[in-house]
XYZ file of C-alpha atoms in Angstrom:
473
model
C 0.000 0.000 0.000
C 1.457 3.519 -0.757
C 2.741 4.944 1.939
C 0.965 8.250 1.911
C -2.415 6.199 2.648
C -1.493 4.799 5.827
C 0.569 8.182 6.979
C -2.391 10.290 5.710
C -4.851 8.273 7.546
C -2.912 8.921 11.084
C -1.480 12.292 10.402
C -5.255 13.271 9.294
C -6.732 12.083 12.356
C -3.947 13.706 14.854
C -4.168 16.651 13.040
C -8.173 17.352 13.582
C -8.353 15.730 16.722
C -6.384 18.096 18.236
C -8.163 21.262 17.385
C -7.404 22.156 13.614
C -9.888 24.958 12.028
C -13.279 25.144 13.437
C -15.806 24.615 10.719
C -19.029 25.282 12.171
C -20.016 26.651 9.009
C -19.583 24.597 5.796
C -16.105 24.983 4.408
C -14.691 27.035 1.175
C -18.942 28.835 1.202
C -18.691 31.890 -0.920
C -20.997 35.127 -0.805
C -23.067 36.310 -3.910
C -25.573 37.895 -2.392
C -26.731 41.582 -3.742
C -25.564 43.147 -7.294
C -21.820 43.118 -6.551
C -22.249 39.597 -5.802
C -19.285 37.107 -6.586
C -16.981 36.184 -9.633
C -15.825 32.777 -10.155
C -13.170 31.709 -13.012
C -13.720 28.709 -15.483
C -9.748 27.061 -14.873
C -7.877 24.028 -15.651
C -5.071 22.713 -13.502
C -4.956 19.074 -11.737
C -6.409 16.846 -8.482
C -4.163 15.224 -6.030
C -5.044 11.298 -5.240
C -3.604 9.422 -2.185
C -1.889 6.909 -4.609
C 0.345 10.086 -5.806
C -1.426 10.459 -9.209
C -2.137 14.228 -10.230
C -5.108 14.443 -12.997
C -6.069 17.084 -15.231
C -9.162 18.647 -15.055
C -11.498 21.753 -15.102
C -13.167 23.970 -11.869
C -15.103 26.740 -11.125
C -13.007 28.976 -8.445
C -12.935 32.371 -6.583
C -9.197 32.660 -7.469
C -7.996 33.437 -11.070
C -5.831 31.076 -12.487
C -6.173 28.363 -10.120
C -8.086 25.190 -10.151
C -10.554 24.632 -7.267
C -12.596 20.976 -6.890
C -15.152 21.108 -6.586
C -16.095 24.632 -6.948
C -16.939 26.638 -4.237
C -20.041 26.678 -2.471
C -22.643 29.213 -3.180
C -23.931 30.323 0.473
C -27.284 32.649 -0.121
C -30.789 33.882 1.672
C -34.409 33.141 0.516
C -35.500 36.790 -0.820
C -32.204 37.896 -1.722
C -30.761 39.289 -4.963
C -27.626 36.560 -5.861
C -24.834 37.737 -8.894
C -22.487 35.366 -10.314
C -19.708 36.848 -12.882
C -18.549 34.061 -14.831
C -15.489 34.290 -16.460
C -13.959 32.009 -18.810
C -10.037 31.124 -18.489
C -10.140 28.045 -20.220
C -7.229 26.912 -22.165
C -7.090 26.053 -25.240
C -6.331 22.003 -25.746
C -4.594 21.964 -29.084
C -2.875 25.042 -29.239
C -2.941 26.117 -33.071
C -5.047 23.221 -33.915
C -8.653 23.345 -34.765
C -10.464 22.867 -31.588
C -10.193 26.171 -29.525
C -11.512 26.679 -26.156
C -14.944 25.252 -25.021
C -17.115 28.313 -24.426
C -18.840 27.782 -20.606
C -22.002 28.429 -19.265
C -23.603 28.127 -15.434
C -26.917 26.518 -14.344
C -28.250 26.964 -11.414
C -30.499 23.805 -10.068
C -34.034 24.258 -8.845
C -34.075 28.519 -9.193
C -36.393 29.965 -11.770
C -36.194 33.726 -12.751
C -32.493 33.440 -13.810
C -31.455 36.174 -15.997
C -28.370 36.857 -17.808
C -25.948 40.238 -18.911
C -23.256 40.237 -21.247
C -22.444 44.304 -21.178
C -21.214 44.026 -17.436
C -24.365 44.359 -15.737
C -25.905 46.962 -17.540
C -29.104 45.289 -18.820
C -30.473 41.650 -17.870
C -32.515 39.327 -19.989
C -33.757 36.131 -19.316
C -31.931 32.998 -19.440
C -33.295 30.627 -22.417
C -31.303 27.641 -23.686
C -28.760 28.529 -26.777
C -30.024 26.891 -30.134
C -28.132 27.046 -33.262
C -28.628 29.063 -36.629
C -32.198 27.021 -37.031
C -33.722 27.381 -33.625
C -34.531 23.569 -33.751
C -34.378 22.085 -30.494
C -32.186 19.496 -31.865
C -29.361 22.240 -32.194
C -29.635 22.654 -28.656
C -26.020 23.979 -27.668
C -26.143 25.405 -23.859
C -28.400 25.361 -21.628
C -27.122 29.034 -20.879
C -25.925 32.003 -22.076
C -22.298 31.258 -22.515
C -18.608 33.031 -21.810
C -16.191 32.667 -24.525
C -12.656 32.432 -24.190
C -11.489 34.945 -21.940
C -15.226 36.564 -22.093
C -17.569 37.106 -18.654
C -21.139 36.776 -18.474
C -22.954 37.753 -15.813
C -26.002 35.314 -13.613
C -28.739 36.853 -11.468
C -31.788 35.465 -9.446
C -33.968 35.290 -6.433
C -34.016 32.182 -4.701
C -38.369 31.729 -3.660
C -37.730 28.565 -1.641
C -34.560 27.358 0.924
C -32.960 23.890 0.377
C -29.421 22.287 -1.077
C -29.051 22.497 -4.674
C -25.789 22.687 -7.225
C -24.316 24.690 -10.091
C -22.765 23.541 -13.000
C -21.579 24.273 -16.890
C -24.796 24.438 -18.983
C -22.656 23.438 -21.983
C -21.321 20.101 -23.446
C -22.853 18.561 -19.687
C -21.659 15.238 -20.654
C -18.102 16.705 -20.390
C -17.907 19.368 -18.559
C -19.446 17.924 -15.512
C -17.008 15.116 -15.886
C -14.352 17.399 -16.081
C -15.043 19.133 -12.452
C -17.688 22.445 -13.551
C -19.418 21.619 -10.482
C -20.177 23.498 -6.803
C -22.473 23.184 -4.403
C -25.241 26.136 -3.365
C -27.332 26.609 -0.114
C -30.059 28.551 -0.189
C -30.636 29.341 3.559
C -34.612 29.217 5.132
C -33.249 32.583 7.453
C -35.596 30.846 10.083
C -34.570 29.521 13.345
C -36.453 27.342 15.974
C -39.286 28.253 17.901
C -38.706 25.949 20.115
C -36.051 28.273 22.226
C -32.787 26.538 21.044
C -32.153 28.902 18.432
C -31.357 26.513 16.078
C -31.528 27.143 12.304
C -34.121 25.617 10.473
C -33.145 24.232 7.038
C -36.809 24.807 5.388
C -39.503 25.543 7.351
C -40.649 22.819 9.329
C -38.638 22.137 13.280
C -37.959 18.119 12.000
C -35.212 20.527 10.114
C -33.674 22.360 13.066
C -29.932 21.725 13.245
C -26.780 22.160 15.501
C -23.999 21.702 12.871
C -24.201 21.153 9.434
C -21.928 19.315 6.438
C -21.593 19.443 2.926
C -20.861 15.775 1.653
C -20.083 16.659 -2.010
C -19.868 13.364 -4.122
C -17.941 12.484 -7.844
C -15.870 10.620 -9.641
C -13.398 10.952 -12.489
C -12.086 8.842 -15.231
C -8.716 9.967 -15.704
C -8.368 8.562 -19.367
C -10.640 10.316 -20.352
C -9.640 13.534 -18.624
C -6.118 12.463 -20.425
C -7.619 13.101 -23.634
C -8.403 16.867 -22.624
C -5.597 17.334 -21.527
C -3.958 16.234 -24.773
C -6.423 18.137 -26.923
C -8.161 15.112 -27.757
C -12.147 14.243 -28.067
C -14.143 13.502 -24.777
C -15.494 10.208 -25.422
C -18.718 9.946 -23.093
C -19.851 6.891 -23.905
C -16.319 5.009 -22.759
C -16.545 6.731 -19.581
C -15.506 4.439 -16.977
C -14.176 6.088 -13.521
C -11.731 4.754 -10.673
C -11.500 7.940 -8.388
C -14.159 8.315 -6.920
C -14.718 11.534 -3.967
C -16.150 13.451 -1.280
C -15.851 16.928 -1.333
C -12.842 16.761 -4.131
C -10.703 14.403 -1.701
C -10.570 10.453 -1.869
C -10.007 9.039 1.813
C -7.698 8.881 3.412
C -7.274 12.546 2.102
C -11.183 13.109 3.327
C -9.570 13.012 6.789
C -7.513 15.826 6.547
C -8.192 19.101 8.265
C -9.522 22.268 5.119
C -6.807 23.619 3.297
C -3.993 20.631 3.734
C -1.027 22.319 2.816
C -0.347 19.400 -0.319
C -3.971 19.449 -1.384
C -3.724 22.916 -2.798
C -7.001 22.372 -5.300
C -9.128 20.569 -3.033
C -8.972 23.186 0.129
C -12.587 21.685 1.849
C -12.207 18.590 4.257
C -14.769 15.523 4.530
C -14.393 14.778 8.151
C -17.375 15.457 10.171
C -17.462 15.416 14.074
C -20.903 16.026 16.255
C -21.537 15.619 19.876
C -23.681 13.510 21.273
C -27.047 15.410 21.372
C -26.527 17.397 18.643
C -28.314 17.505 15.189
C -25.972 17.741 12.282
C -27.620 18.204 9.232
C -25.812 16.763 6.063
C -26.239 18.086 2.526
C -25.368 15.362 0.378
C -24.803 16.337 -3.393
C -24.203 13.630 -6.327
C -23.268 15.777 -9.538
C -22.388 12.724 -12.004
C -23.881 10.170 -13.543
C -23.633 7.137 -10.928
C -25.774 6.295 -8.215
C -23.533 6.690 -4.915
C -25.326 4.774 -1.716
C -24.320 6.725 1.391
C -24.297 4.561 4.439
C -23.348 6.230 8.047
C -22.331 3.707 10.921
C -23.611 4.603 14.585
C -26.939 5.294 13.897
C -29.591 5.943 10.919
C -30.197 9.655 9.175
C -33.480 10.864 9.353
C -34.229 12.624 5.755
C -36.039 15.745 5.687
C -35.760 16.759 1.978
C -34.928 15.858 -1.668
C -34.241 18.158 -4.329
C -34.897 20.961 -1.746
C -38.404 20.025 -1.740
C -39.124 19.591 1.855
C -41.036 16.214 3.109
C -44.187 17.317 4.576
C -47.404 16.923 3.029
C -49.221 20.236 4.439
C -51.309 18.007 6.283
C -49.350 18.345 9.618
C -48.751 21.815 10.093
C -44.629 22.709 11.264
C -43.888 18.930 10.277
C -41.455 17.057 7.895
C -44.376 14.192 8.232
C -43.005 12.394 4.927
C -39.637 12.233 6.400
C -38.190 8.916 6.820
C -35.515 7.081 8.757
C -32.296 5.558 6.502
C -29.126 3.421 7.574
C -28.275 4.187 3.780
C -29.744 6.197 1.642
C -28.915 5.928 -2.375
C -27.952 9.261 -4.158
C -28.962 9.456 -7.560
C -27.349 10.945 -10.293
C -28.472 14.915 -10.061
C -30.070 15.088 -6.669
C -29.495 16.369 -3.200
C -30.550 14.826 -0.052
C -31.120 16.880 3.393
C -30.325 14.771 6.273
C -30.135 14.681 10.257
C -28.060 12.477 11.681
C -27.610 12.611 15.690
C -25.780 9.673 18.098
C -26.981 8.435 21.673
C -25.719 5.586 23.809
C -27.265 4.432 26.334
C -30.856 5.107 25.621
C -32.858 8.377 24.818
C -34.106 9.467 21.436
C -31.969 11.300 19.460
C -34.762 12.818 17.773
C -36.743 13.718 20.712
C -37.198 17.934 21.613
C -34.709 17.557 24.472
C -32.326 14.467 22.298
C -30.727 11.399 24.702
C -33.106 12.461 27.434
C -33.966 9.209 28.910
C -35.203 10.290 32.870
C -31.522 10.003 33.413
C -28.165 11.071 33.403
C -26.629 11.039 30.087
C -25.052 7.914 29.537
C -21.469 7.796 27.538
C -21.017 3.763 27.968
C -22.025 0.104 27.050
C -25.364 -0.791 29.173
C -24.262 -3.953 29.718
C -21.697 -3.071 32.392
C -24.258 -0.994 34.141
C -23.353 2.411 32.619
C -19.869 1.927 34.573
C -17.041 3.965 33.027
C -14.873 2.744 35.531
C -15.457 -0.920 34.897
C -12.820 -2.498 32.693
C -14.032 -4.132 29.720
C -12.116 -7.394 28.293
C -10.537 -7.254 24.905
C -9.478 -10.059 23.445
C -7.807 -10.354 20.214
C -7.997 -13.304 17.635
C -4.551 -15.262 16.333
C -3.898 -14.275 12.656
C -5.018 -17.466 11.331
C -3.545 -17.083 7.801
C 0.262 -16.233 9.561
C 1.036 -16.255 13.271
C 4.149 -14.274 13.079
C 2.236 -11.313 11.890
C 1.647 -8.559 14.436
C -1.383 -6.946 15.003
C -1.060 -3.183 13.465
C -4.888 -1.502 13.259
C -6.730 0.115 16.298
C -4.882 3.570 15.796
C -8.215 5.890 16.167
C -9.603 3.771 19.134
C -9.450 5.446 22.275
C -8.267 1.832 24.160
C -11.565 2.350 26.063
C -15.265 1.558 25.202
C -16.295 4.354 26.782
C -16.555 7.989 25.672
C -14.141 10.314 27.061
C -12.088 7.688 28.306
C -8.435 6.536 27.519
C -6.927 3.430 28.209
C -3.995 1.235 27.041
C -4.294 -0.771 23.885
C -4.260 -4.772 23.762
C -0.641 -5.929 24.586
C -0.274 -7.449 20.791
C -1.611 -4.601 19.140
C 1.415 -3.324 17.513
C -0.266 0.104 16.932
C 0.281 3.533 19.074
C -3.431 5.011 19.307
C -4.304 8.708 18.018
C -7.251 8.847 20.131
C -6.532 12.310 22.279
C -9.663 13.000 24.115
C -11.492 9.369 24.056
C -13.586 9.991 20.733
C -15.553 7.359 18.634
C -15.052 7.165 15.074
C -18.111 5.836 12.826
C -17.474 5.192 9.405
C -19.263 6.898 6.582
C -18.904 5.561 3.033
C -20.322 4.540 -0.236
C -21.938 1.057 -0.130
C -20.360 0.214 -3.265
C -17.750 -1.832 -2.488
C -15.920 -0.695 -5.686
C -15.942 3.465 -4.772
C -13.989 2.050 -1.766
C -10.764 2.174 -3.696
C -7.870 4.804 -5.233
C -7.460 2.949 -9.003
C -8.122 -0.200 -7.202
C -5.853 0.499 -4.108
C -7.728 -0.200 -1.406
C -9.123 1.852 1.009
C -10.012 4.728 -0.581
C -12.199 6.424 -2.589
C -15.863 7.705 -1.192
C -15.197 7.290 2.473
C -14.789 9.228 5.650
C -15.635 9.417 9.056
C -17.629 10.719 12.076
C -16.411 11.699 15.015
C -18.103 11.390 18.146
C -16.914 13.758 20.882
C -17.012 14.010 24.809
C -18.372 17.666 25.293
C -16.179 20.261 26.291
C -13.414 18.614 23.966
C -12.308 20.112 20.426
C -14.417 18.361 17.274
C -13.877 18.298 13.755
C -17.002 20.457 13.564
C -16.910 23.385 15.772
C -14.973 24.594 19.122
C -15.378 22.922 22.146
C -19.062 22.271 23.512
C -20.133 22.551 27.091
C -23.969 23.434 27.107
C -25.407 20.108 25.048
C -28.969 19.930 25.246
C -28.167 16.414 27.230
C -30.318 15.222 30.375
């Protein structure tokens, strides 16, 4: 196995563990809101993959001249006025030769009333699909109103309802999707609980009240065929067959790593997500290509409030997500967005419940079986390696030593491993169900998979600061 995957696994761990960035807030979110708004650059440059490979591809960023991946993500208000400036940097693939640079265009998923300005802002019209010289729909070009090489064109709408939704190139979809034209956008409710918590509400409706929130961006990428970009050569769609395969631009154990790693200088936003127990994270899952990626969260199932940023509820129950329903996994289709809230309890208690992991009780942080007893020591045994005896046990470097939350204790004598665990946190896997997304080029693992933390309170999270005022009983 390369090297880099086993470092980056502990070095990614140590580093968040003990107190990188706080990311309360959804990394690498960019502001477009009024008639200034935001510019983002159409850019080539290449990805980073824990197996050392570097591939080619295309981004939308906030930087000129450097490649972001995914594009940044568009953070914005119900009601409010949102301006994108697109401009096109785009190289051109074969030099002198007859190709040129692909002209690019931005669509903006579930918002109506988009309009469009190519004289810098000075008059809008509204944004219609580009046909060719015959209007036919069958010389359909763009979706949008597209920048040329080196050319901006300017985006502008009102977002009527909240929810998580994504951008992308309106133009040659089938490749420039592929190719990384993709971001993430939030379009925030503005409403918080009336329930005195102050939490934000997603939509409308308390089932989407939240404590923390993450942005669990998925792809993949065939690098042949980014290859053939990159050499000036024709996309070919219909051979696409991918081996990367990503959350939030970074293949694991790269999704570990704190925002901004130093030596991931394209793919600044990290995957790892860390909640206390009591809270109510929401995650915004996005799938932007063409597979169907099934998301499946140890610890505890996700309770999904919304597709598409169409809320459940049926109107029939008043302030309630009443179509909302309870997933160990849920599926991610090709083009959609799913709003879920994931919380973790142990030891009884409801983590859905108004007050979460009340259970009459104190809050309990251990295995029931022992009686709730932090201080009772808990066996470990570990199995002979069957298939060679004179191999030494080397996994078991994110467990704490202890079953117990907040509590340290030594490793299994022939566990040849030296534990990252600083404060006593759990670590729940989240990851594709497809065994195959599980892998860097077929190194395994990799690929589409990350993990939870679960954190005593008043110790440092991957999420936010330290907590000290859970709503725990």
């Amino acid at each position: 196995m390369n090297t880099r995957a086993i470092g980056g696994l502990i070095t990614g761990l140590a580093m968040v563990v003990m107190g990188g960035q706080a990311h309360a807030a959804i990394d690498g979110t960019i502001d477009c809101s009024g008639v200034s708004g935001c510019t983002l650059y159409a850019e080539a440059g290449f990805v980073n993959t824990p197996d050392g490979n570097e591939i080619y591809g295309w981004g939308f960023s906030d930087v000129a001249g450097k490649l972001r991946y995914p594009g940044p993500t568009i953070d914005a208000t119900m009601g409010e006025t949102v301006t994108v400036s697109l401009t096109n940097n785009l190289p051109d693939p074969d030099g002198a030769g007859p190709k040129g640079v692909d002209p690019v265009s931005i669509v903006f998923a579930g918002q109506t009333g988009v309009t469009y300005s190519v004289d810098g802002g000075t008059t809008f019209q509204p944004v219609v699909p580009a046909l060719g010289a015959t209007g036919h729909k069958e010389s359909l070009t763009s979706m949008a109103p597209e920048a040329a090489a080196g050319q901006t064109v300017i985006y502008q709408f009102t977002p009527t309802r909240p929810g998580t939704y994504y951008y992308n190139s309106g133009t040659f979809q089938h490749k420039h999707v592929d190719m990384g034209l993709v971001g993430a956008m939030v379009i925030r409710s503005g409403l918080v609980s009336a329930g005195g918590s102050g939490r934000p509400l997603a939509y409308t409706t308390e089932d989407s009240a939240y404590d923390v929130e993450y942005l669990q961006f998925t792809s993949s990428i065939d690098p042949d065929q980014h290859r053939r970009v990159e050499r000036g050569l024709d996309y070919e769609a219909s051979a696409y067959q991918p081996n990367y395969f990503f959350v939030n631009g970074r293949n694991y154990p790269d999704t570990l790593s704190g925002a901004n790693a130093f030596y991931l200088p394209n793919q600044p936003d990290s995957a790892l997500l860390g909640i206390y127990p009591g809270e109510r994270a929401l995650f915004r899952t996005v799938n932007v290509d063409r597979l169907v990626h099934p998301m499946h969260h140890h610890a505890n199932h996700a309770r999904i409030v919304a597709l598409n940023g169409h809320e459940m509820t049926s109107g029939f129950e008043p302030g309630r997500a009443d179509l909302a329903v309870d997933r160990f996994s849920h599926a991610t289709n090709s083009g959609q967005t799913v709003d879920s809230i994931f919380a973790w309890c142990d030891g009884g208690g409801d983590p859905f419940a108004a007050v979460p992991c009340a259970d009459g009780g104190a809050a309990k942080f251990g295995w029931d079986v022992y009686g709730n007893d932090a201080a009772h020591p808990v066996p470990v045994v570990t199995p002979p390696a069957f298939d060679n005896p004179n191999i030494a046990f080397n996994y078991g470097e994110a467990y704490s030593g202890s079953p117990y939350l907040g509590k340290k204790g030594m490793l299994p004598g022939d566990v040849q491993s030296i534990s990252i665990n600083q404060h006593g946190e759990h670590y729940m896997v989240f990851h594709s169900h497809f065994e195959y997304e599980l892998e860097n080029a077929g190194q395994r693992p990799g690929g589409m998979l990350t993990v939870i933390m679960i954190c005593m309170p008043g110790e440092a999270c991957a999420g936010h600061d330290p907590l000290t005022n859970l709503p725990i009983q």
